[in-house]
mmCIF file of C-alpha atoms in Angstrom:
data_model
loop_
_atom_site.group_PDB
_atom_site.id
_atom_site.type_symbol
_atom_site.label_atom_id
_atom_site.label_comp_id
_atom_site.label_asym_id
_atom_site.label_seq_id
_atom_site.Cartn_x
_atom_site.Cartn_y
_atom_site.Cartn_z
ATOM 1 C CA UNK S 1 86.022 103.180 102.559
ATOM 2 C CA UNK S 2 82.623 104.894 102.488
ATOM 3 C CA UNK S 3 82.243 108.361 101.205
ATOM 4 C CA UNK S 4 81.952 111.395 103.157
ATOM 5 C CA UNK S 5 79.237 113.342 101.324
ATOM 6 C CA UNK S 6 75.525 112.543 102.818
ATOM 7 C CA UNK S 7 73.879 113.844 99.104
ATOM 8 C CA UNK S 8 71.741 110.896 98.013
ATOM 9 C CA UNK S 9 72.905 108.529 99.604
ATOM 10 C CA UNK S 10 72.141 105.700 101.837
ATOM 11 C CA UNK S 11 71.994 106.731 106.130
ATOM 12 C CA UNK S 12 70.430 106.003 109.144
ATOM 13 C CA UNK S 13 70.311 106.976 112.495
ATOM 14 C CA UNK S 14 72.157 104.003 114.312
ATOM 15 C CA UNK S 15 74.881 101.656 113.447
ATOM 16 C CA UNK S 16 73.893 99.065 111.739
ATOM 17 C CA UNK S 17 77.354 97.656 111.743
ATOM 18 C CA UNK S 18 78.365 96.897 115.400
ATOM 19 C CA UNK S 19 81.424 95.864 116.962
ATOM 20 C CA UNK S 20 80.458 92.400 116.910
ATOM 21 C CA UNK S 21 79.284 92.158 113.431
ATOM 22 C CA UNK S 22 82.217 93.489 111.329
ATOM 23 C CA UNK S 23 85.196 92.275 109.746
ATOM 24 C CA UNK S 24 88.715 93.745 109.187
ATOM 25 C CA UNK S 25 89.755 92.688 105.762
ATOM 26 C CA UNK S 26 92.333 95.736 105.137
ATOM 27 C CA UNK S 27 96.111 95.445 107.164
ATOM 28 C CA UNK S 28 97.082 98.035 108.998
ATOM 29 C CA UNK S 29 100.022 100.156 107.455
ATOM 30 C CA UNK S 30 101.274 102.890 105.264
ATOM 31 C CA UNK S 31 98.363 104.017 102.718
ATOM 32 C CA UNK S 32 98.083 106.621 100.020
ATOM 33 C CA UNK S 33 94.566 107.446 98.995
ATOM 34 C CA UNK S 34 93.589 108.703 95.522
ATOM 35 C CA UNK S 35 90.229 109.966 94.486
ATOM 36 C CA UNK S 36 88.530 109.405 91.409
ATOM 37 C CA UNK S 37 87.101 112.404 89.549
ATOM 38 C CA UNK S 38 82.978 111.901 88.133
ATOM 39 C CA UNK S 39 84.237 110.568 84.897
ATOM 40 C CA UNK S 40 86.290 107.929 85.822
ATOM 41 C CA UNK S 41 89.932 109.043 85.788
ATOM 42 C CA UNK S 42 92.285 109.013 89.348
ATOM 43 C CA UNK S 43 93.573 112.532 90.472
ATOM 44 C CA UNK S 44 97.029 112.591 89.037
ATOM 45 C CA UNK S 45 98.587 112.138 92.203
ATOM 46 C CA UNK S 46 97.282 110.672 95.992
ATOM 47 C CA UNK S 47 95.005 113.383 97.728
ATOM 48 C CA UNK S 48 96.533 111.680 101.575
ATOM 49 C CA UNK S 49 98.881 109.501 102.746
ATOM 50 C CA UNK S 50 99.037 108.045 106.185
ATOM 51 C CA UNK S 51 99.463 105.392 108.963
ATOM 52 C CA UNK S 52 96.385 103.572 108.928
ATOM 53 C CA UNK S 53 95.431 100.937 111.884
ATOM 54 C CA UNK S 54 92.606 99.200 113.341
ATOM 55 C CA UNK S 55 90.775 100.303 116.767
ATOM 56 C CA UNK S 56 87.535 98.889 118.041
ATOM 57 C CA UNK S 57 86.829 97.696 114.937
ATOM 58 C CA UNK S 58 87.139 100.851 112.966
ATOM 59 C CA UNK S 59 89.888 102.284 110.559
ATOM 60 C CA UNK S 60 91.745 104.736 112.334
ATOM 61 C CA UNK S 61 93.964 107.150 111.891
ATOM 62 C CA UNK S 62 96.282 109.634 113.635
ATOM 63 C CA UNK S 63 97.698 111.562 110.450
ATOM 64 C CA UNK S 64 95.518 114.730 109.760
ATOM 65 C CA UNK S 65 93.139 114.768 107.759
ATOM 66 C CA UNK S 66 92.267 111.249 106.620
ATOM 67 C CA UNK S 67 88.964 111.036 104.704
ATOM 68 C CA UNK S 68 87.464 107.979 106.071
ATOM 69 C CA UNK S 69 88.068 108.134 109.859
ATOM 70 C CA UNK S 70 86.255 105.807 111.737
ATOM 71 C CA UNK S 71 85.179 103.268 109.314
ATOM 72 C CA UNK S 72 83.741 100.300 109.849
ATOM 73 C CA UNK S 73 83.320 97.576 107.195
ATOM 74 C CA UNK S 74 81.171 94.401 107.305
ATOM 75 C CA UNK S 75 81.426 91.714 104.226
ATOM 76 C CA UNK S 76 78.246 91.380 101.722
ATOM 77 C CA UNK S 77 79.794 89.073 99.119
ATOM 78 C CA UNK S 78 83.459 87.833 98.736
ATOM 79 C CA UNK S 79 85.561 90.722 98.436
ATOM 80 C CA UNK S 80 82.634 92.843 98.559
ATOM 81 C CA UNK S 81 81.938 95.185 101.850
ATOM 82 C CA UNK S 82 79.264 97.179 103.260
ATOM 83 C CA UNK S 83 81.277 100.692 104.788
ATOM 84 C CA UNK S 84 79.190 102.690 107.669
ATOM 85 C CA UNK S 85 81.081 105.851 108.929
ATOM 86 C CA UNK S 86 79.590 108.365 111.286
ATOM 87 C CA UNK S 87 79.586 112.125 110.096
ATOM 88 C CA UNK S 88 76.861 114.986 111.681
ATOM 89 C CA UNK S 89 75.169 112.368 114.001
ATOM 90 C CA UNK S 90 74.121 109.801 111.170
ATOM 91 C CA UNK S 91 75.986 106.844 109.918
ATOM 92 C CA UNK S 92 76.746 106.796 105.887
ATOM 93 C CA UNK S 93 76.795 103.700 103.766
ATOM 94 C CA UNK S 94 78.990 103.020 101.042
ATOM 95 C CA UNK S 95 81.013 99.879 99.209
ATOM 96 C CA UNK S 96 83.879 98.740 99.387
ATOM 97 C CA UNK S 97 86.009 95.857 97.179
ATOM 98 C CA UNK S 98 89.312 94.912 98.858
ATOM 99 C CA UNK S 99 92.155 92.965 96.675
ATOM 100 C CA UNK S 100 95.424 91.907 96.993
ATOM 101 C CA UNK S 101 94.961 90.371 100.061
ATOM 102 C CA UNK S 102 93.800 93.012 102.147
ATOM 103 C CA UNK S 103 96.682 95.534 100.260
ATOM 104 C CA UNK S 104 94.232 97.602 98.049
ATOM 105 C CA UNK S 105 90.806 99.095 98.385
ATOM 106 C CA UNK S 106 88.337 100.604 96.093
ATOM 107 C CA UNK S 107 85.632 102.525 97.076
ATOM 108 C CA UNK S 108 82.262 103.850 95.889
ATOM 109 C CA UNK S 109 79.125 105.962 96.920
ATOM 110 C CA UNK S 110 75.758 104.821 96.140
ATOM 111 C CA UNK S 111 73.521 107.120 95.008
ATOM 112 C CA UNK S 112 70.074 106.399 96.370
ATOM 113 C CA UNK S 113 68.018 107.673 93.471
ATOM 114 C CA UNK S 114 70.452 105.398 90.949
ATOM 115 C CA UNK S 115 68.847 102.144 92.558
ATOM 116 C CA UNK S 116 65.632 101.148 91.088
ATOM 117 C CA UNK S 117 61.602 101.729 92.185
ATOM 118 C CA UNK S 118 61.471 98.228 92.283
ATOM 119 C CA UNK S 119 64.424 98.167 94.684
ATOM 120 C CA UNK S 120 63.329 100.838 97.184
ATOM 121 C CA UNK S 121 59.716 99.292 97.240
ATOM 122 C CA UNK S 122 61.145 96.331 98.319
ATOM 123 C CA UNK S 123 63.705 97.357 101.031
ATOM 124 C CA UNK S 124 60.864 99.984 101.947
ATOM 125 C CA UNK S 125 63.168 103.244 100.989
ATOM 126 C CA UNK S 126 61.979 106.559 100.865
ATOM 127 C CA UNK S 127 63.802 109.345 99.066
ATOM 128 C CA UNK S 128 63.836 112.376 101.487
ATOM 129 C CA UNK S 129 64.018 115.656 99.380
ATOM 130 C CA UNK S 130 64.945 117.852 102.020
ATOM 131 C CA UNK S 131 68.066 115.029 102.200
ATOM 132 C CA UNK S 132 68.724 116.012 98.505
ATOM 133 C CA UNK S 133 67.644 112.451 97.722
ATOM 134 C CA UNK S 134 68.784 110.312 100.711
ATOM 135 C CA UNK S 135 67.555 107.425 102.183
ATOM 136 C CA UNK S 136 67.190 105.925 105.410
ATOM 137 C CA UNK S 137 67.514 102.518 105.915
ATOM 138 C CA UNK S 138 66.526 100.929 109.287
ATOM 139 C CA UNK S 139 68.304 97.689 109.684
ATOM 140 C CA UNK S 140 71.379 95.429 108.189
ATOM 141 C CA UNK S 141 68.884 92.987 106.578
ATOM 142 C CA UNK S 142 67.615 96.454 104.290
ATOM 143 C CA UNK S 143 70.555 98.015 103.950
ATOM 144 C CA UNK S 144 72.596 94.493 102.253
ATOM 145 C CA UNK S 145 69.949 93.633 100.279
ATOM 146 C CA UNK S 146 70.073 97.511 98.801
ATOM 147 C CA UNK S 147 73.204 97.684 98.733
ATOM 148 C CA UNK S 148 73.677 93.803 96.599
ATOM 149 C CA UNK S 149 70.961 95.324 94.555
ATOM 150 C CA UNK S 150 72.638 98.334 93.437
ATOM 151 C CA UNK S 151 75.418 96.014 92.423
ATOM 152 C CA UNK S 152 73.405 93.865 90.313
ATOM 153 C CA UNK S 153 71.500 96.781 88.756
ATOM 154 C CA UNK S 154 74.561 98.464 87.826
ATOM 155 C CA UNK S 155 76.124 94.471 86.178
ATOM 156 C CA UNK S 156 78.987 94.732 88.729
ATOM 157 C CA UNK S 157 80.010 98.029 86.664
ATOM 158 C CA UNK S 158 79.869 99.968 89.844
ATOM 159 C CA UNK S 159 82.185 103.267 89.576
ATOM 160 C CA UNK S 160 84.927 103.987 91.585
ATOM 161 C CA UNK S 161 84.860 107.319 93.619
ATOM 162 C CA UNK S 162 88.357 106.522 95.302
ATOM 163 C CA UNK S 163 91.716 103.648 95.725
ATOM 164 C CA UNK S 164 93.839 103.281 99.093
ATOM 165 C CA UNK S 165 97.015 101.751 98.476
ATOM 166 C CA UNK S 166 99.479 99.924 101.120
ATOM 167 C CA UNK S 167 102.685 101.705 100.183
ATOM 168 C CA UNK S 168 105.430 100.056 102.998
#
């Protein structure tokens, strides 16, 4: 599910994924989650584990300290999803690609500044310094087509920051 860190990335100041504009591809259950350090390779061993589960149309969870709580994800290509999570008063955007049937998820946080001029021209992004880089997107029809973009730009070859893992 989306990152937690606001540096560079993509934010705005009200949901753009509502309750009646999401979907819930991940089951609820048992998870361990493992980040990814810069260059690539998984911690050696999960950094939380916990009962995951599914209210109002966020990903929940009542085991301390779970890194994604209240997530909401909406779908931008099969497989493919668009993750908002609320942190200081502003909603985060990051991707997600969910396999195995809703068993595993990978995650990633896009770096504003690693998506093209062309790109932010088009969606109308500015890069706000004192945001380290950030940018604020204003609606879902921006933030998608950013977000696709990115994808393309990067030939699907998107990193992976994190992995949750359905372990019952």
């Amino acid at each position: 599910m989306a990152a937690a860190l606001l540096g560079g990335c993509f934010y705005s100041e009200e949901a753009l994924i509502g309750r009646f504009a999401l979907d819930t591809p991940l089951g609820e259950g048992f998870y361990s989650h493992t980040p990814y350090h810069p260059d690539g390779t998984p911690f050696d061993r999960p950094a939380w584990s916990g009962e995951i589960e599914r209210s109002g149309g966020r990903y929940v969870s009542d085991d301390e300290n779970f890194p994604h709580q209240n997530t909401r994800l909406r779908e931008l290509a099969p497989g493919v999803y668009a993750a908002q999570r609320e942190s200081e008063g502003r909603y985060l955007y990051g991707l997600v690609w969910v396999y195995e049937g809703g068993r595993v998820a990978t995650y990633h946080q896009p770096q504003c500044a690693d998506l093209s001029d062309t790109a932010r021209e088009t969606y109308e992004l500015v890069e706000h310094d004192e945001e380290r880089g950030a940018c604020e997107i204003s609606d879902w029809d921006r933030l998608s087509g950013a977000l696709l973009s990115y994808i393309s730009e990067h030939e699907g070859e998107v990193p992976v920051d994190g992995v949750y893992r359905r372990v019952d």
